Short mmCIF file of C-alpha atoms in Angstrom, two decimals:
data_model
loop_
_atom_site.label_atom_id
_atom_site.label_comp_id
_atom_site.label_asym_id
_atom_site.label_seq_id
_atom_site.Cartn_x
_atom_site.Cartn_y
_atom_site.Cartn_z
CA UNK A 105 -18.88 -19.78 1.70
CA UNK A 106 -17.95 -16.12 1.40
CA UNK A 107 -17.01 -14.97 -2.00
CA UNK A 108 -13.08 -14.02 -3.30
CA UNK A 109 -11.84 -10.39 -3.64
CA UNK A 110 -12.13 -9.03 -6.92
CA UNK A 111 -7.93 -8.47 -6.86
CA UNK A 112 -5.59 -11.21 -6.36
CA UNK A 113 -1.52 -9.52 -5.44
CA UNK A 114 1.15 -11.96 -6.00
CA UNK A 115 4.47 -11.48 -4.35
CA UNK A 116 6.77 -12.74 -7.21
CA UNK A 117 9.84 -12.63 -5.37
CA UNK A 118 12.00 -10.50 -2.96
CA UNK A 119 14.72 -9.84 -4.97
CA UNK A 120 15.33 -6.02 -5.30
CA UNK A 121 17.70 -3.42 -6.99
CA UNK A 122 16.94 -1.00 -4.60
CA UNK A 123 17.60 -0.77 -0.99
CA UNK A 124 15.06 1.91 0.03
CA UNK A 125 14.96 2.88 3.48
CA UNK A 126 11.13 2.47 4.14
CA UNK A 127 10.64 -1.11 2.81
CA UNK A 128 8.79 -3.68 4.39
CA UNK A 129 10.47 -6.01 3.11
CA UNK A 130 13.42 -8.09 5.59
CA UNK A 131 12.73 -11.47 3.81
CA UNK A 132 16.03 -12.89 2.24
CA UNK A 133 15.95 -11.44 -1.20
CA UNK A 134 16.31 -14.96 -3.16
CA UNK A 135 13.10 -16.53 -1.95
CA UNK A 136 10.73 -16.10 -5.31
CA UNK A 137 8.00 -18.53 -6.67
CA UNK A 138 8.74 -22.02 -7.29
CA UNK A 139 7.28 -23.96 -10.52
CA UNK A 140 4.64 -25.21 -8.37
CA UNK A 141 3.49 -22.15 -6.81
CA UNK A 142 3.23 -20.43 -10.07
CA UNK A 143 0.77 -23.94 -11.29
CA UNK A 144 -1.08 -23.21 -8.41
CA UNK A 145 -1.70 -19.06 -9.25
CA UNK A 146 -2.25 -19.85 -12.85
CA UNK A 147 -5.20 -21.98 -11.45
CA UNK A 148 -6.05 -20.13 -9.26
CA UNK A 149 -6.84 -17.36 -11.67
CA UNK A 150 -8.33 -19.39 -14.29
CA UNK A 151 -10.87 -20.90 -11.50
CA UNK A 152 -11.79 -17.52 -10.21
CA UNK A 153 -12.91 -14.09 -11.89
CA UNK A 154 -10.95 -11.57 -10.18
CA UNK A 155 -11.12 -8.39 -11.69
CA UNK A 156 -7.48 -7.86 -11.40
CA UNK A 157 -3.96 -9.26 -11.20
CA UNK A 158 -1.22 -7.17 -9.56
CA UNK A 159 2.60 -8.65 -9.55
CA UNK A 160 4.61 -7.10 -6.76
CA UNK A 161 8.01 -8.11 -4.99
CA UNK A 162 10.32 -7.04 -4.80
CA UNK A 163 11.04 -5.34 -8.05
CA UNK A 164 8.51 -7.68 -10.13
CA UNK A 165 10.42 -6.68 -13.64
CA UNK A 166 13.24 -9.29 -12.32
CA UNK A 167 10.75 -11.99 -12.49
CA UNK A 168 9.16 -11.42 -15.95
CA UNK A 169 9.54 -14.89 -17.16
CA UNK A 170 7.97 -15.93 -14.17
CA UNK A 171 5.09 -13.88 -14.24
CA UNK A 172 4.22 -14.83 -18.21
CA UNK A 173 4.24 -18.36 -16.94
CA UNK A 174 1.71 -17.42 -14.88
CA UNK A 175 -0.09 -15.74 -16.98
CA UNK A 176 0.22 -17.83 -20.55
CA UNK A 177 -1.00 -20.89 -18.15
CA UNK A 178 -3.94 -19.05 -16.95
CA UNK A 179 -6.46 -18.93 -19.84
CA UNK A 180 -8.66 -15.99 -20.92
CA UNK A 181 -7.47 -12.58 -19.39
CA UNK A 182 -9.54 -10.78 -21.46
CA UNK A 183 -11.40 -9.92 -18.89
CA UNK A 184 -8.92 -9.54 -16.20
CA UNK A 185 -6.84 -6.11 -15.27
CA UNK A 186 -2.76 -7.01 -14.96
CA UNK A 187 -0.79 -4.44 -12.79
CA UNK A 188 2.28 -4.27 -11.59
CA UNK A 189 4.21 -1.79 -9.07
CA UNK A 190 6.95 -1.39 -9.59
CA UNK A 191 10.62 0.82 -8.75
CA UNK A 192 11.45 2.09 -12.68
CA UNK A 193 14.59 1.22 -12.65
CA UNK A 194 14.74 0.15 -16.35
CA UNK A 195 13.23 3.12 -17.51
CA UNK A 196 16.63 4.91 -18.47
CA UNK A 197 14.89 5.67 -21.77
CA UNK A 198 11.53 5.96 -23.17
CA UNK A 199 12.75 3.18 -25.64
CA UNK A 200 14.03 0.75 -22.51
CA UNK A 201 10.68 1.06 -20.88
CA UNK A 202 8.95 0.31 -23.43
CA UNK A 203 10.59 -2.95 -24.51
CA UNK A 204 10.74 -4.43 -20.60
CA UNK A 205 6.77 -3.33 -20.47
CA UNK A 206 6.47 -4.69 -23.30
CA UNK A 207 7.71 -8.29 -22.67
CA UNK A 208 4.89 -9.10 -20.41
CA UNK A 209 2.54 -11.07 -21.99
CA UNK A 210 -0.76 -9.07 -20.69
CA UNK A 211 -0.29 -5.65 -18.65
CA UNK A 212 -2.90 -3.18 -18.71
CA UNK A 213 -1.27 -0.96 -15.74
CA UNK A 214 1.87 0.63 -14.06
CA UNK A 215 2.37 2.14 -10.56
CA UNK A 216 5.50 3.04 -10.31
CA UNK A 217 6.88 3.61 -6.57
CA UNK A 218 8.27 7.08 -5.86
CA UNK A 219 8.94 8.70 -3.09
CA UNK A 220 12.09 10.63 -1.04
CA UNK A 221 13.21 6.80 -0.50
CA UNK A 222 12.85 5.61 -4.13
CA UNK A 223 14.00 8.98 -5.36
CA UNK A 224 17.81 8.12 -3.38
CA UNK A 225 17.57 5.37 -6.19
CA UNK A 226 15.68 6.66 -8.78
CA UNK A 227 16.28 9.38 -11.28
CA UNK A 228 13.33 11.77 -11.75
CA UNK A 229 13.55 11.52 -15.41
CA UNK A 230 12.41 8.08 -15.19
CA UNK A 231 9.29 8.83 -14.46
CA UNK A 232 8.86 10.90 -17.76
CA UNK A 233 10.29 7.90 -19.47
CA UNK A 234 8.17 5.19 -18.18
CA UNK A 235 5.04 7.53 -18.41
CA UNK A 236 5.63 8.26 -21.97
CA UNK A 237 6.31 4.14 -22.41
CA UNK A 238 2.74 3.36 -21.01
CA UNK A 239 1.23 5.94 -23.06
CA UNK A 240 2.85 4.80 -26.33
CA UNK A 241 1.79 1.39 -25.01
CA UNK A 242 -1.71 2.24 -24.03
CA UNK A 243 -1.33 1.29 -20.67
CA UNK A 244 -2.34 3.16 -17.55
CA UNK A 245 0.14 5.07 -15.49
CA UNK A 246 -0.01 6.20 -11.49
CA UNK A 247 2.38 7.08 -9.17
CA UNK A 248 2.65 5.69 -5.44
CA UNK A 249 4.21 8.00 -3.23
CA UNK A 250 5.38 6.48 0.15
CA UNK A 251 5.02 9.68 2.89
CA UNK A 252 7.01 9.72 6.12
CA UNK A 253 6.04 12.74 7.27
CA UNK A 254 3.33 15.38 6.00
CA UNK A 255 6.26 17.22 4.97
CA UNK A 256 7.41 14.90 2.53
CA UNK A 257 4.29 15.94 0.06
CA UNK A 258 6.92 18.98 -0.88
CA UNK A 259 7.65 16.26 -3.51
CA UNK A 260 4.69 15.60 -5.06
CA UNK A 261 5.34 19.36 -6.97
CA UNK A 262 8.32 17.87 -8.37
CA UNK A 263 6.77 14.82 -9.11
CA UNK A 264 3.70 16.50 -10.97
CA UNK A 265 6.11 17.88 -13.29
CA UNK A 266 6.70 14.85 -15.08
CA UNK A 267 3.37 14.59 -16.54
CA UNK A 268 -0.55 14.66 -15.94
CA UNK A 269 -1.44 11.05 -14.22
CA UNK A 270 -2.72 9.96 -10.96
CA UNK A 271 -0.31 10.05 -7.96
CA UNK A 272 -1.55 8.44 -4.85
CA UNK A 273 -0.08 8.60 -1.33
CA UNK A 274 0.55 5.78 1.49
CA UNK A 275 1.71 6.65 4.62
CA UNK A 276 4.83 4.32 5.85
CA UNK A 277 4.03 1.46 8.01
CA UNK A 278 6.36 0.68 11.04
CA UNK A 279 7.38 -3.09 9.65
CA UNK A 280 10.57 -4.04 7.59
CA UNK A 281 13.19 -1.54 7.26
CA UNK A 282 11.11 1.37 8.16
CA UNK A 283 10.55 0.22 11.92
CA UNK A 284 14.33 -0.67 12.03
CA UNK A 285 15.01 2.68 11.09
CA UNK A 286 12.40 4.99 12.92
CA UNK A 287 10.86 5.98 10.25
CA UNK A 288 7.03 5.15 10.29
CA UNK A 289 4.26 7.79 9.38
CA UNK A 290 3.95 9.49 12.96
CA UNK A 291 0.43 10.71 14.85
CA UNK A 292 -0.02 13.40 17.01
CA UNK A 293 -2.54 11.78 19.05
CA UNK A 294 -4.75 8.76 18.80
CA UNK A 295 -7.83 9.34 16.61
CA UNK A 296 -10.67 6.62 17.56
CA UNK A 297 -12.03 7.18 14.38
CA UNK A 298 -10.06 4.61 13.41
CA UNK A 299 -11.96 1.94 15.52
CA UNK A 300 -15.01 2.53 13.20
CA UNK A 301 -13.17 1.70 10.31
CA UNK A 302 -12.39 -1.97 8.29
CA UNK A 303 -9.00 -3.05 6.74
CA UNK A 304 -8.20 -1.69 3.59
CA UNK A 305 -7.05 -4.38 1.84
CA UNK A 306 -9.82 -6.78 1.85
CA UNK A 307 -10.84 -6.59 -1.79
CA UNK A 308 -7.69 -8.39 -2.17
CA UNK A 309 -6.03 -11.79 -2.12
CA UNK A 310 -2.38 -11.44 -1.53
CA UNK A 311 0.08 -14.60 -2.39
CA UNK A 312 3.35 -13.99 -0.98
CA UNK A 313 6.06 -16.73 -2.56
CA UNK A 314 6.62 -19.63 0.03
CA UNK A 315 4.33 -18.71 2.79
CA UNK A 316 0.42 -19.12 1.26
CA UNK A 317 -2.78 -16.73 0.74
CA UNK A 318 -3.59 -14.24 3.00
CA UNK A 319 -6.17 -11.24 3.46
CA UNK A 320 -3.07 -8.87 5.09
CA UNK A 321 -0.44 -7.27 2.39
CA UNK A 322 2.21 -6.15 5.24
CA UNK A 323 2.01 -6.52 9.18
CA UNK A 324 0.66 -9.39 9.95
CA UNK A 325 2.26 -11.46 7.08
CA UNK A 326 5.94 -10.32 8.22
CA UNK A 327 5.38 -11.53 11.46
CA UNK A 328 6.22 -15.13 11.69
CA UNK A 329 4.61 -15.48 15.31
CA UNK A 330 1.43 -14.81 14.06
CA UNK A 331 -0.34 -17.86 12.86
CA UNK A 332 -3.55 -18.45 11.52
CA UNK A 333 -2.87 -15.19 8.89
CA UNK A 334 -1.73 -17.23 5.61
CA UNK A 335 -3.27 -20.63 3.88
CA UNK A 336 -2.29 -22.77 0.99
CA UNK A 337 -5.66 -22.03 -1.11
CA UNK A 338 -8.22 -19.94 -2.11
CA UNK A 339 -10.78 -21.59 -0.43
CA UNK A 340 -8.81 -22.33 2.98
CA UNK A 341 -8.30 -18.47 3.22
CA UNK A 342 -11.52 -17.56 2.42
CA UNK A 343 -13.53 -20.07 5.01
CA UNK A 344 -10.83 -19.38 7.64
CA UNK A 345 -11.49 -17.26 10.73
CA UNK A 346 -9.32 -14.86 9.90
CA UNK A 347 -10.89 -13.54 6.38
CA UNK A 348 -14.06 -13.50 8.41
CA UNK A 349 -13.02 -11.54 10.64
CA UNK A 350 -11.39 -9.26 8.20
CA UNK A 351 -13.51 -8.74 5.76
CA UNK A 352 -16.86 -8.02 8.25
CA UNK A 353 -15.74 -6.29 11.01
CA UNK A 354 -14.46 -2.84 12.38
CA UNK A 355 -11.47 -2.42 14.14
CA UNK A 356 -13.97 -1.94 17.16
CA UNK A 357 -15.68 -5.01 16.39
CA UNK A 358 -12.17 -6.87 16.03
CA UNK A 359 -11.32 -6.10 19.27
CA UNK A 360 -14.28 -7.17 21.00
CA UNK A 361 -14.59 -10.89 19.29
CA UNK A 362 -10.38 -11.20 20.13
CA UNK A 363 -11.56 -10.25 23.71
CA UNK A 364 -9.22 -7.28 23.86
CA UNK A 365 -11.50 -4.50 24.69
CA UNK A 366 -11.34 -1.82 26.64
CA UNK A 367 -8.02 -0.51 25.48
CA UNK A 368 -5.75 2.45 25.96
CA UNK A 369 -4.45 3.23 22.44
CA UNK A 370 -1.13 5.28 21.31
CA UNK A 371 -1.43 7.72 18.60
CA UNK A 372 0.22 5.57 15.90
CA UNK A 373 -2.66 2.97 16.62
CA UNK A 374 -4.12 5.92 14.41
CA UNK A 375 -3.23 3.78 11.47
CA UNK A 376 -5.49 1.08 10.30
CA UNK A 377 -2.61 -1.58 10.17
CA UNK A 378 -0.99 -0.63 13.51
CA UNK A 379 -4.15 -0.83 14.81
CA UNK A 380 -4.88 -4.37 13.71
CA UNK A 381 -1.62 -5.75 14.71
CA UNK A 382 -1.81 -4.69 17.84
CA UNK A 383 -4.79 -6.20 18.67
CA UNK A 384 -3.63 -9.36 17.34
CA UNK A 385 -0.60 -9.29 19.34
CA UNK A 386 -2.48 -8.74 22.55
CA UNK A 387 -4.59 -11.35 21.52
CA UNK A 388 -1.78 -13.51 20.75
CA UNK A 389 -0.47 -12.33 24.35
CA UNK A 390 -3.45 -13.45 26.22
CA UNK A 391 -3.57 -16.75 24.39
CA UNK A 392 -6.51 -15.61 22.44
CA UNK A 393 -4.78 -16.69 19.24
CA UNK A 394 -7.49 -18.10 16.04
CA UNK B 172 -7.67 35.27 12.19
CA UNK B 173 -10.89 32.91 13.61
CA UNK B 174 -10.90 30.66 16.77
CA UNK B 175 -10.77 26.66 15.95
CA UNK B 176 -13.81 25.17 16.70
CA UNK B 177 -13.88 23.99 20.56
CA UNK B 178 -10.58 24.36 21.12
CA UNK B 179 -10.45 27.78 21.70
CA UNK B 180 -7.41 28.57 20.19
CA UNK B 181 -6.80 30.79 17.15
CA UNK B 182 -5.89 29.81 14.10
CA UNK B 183 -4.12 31.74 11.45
CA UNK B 184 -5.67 31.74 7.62
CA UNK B 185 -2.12 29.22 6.81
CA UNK B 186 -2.81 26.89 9.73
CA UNK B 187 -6.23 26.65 8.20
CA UNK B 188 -5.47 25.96 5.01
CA UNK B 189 -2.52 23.22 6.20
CA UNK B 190 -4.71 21.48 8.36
CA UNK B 191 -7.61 21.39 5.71
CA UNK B 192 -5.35 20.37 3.16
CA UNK B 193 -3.73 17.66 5.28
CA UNK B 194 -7.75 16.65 6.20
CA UNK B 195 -8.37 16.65 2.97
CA UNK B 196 -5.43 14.17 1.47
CA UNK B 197 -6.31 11.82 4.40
CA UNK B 198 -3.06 12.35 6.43
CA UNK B 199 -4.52 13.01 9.89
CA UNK B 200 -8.15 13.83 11.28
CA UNK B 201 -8.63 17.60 12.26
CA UNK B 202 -7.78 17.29 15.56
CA UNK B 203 -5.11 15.62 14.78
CA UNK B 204 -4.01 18.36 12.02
CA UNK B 205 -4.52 20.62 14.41
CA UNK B 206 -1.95 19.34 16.65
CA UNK B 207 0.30 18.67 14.05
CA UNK B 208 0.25 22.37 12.29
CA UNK B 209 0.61 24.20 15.61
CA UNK B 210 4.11 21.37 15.72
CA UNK B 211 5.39 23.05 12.78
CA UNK B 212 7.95 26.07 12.43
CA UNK B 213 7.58 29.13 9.57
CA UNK B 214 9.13 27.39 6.95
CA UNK B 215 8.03 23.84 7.48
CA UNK B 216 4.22 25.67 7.05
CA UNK B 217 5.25 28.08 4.11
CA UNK B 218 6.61 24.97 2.16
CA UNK B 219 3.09 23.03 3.06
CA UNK B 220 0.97 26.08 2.33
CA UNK B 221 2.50 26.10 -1.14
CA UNK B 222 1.84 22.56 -1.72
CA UNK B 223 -1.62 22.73 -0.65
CA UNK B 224 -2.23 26.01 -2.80
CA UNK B 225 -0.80 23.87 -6.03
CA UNK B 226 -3.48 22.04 -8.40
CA UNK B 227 -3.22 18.63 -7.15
CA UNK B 228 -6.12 17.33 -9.43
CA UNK B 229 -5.74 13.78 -9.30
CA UNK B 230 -3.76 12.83 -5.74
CA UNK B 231 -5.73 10.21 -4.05
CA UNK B 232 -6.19 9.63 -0.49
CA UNK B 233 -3.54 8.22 1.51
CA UNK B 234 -3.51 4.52 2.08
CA UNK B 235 -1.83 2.95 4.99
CA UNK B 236 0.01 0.74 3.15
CA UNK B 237 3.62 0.96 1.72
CA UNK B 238 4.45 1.18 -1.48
CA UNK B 239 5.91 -2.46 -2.32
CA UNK B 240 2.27 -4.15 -1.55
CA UNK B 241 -0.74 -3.99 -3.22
CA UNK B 242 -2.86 -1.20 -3.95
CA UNK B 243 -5.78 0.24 -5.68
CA UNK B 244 -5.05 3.36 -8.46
CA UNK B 245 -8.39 5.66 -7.31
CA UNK B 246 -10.52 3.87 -10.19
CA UNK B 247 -12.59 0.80 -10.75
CA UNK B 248 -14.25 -0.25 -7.49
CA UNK B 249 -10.81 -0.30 -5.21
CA UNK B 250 -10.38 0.61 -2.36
CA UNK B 251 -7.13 2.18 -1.25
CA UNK B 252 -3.37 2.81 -2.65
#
């Protein structure tokens, strides 16, 4: 049996403040953990040693309570990293951030999402704030900047001027919002170096709130054709076909075992997660499905 | 002013730095920053150049991933934003 990632993401909830242009996000905003789900993340953590906890959403500072529950129920964190990323919105003063931060019952880092979407939201003085909260608070601070367009790293000049800390970029994915409204990072051309390359994201475990476990954090997941993708456990996730496949092999090798090789590919298949769904939807096309 | 390797086209000193830059952050590969600089008018590349001439000590690589999902912060053994 394989072993776990060393992160486990938990999708708290959908429910949002903001209404950012770029989001992946379409679910209906009042779908958010029920009693039992959070029972089954509390053991879920306690049963594994993941290195780290993140909470996402949504905005995961509406679902604080639910988050502690998790958390409280879960045993010895000691060892274990809590993150969340989150929008800011609270962080009107250094004072306000520091009294929502400090309601969780472990958290040991913040990324705060900001970006030319977030900032139509977002006052840039928030960002001072909440990085002066997490250092009164001892608690790590990076920014996530969502990029659209090369051209949108103007910002991150602006955004440096709130303070020294780590600001790291993701290009937007076409799902959600952002493929509604034409907004997706964009390629020049295809680059095959992508073929040689593995999905990013699994080194984690995501849990998204009424659907299951899953190796995929966006495409995949939003797509409610696509089956085989999400499982009730741990352990059904991790001995399922699809976390094999996943976590050992290239894009290049992906296609092959899928039986969609051979391929003409469109510059935005440039992206790792464009990449994979595509192939997954042409093997879902030819009846190739898990 | 130096010709870009097997294209044969030249490149100015700004396209080079652009294009390195954007290598650099992870944003495209350099053929594809290539493509994309030569796409770009005066000002579009004067407002680049400046970024790329700023310190940006401590901007990680780009991830593919939006911001509302999971991510890594550049330390520990993670693997992406």
């Amino acid at each position: 049996m394989p072993t776990l990632p060393p992160e486990l993401g938990i999708n708290l909830g959908y429910k949002c403040n903001f209404n950012c242009a770029h989001c992946a996000v379409l679910e209906p905003r009042g779908i958010k953990l029920s009693r039992i789900e959070e029972d089954l993340l509390a053991s879920t953590i306690s049963q594994y040693r993941f290195k780290s906890v993140l909470f996402v959403g949504g905005e995961p500072t509406l679902f604080i309570p639910s988050a502690n529950r998790i958390l409280q129920k879960a045993g010895d964190l000691t060892k274990v990293s809590v993150r969340i990323t989150t929008n800011g919105y609270f962080a009107d003063t250094v004072g306000a951030a520091v009294r929502v931060l400090s309601s969780f019952v472990k958290l040991d880092k913040v990324l705060l999402s900001y970006d030319k979407y977030h900032a139509k939201f977002l006052p840039i003085g928030h960002i001072e704030n909440l990085f002066h909260a997490c250092r009164k608070l001892k608690i790590k601070f990076i920014v996530t900047m969502a990029i659209g367009s090369p051209l949108d790293l103007v910002l991150l000049k602006k955004i440096r001027q709130a303070g020294r800390f780590r600001v790291v970029m993701q290009k937007v994915l076409p799902v959600g919002r952002a493929r509604i409204n034409g907004i997706a990072h964009k390629y020049p051309s295809f680059d095959s170096g992508v073929l040689e390359k593995r999905c990013e994201n699994s080194r984690t475990l995501m849990y998204f709130c009424g659907r299951g476990f899953t190796t995929c954090c966006s495409i995949l997941v939003y797509d409610r054709n696509m089956r085989g993708v999400m499982h009730g456990t741990p352990k059904e996730h991790i001995g399922s076909e699809f976390y094999r496949l996943m976590s050992k092999l290239s894009f290049r090798g992906l296609a092959k075992r899928l039986g969609v090789s051979c391929l003409e590919f469109s510059p935005e298949h440039s992206d790792r997660c464009t990449l994979c769904a595509h192939l997954f939807n042409l093997a879902r096309n030819r009846r190739e499905i898990l | 002013m130096v010709k870009s390797k097997g294209r044969g086209k030249i490149m100015k000193k700004t396209d080079k730095i652009i294009a390195a830059f954007l290598v650099s952050m992870g944003v495209y590969s350099a053929s594809q920053a290539v493509q994309y600089v030569a796409s770009l008018s005066h000002g579009e590349k004067g407002s680049l150049e400046m970024v790329a001439k700023s310190s940006l000590n401590g901007v990680i690589l780009c991830s593919s991933t939006v911001s509302r999902v999971p991510g890594s912060d550049g330390d520990e053994d993670v693997k992406r934003a």
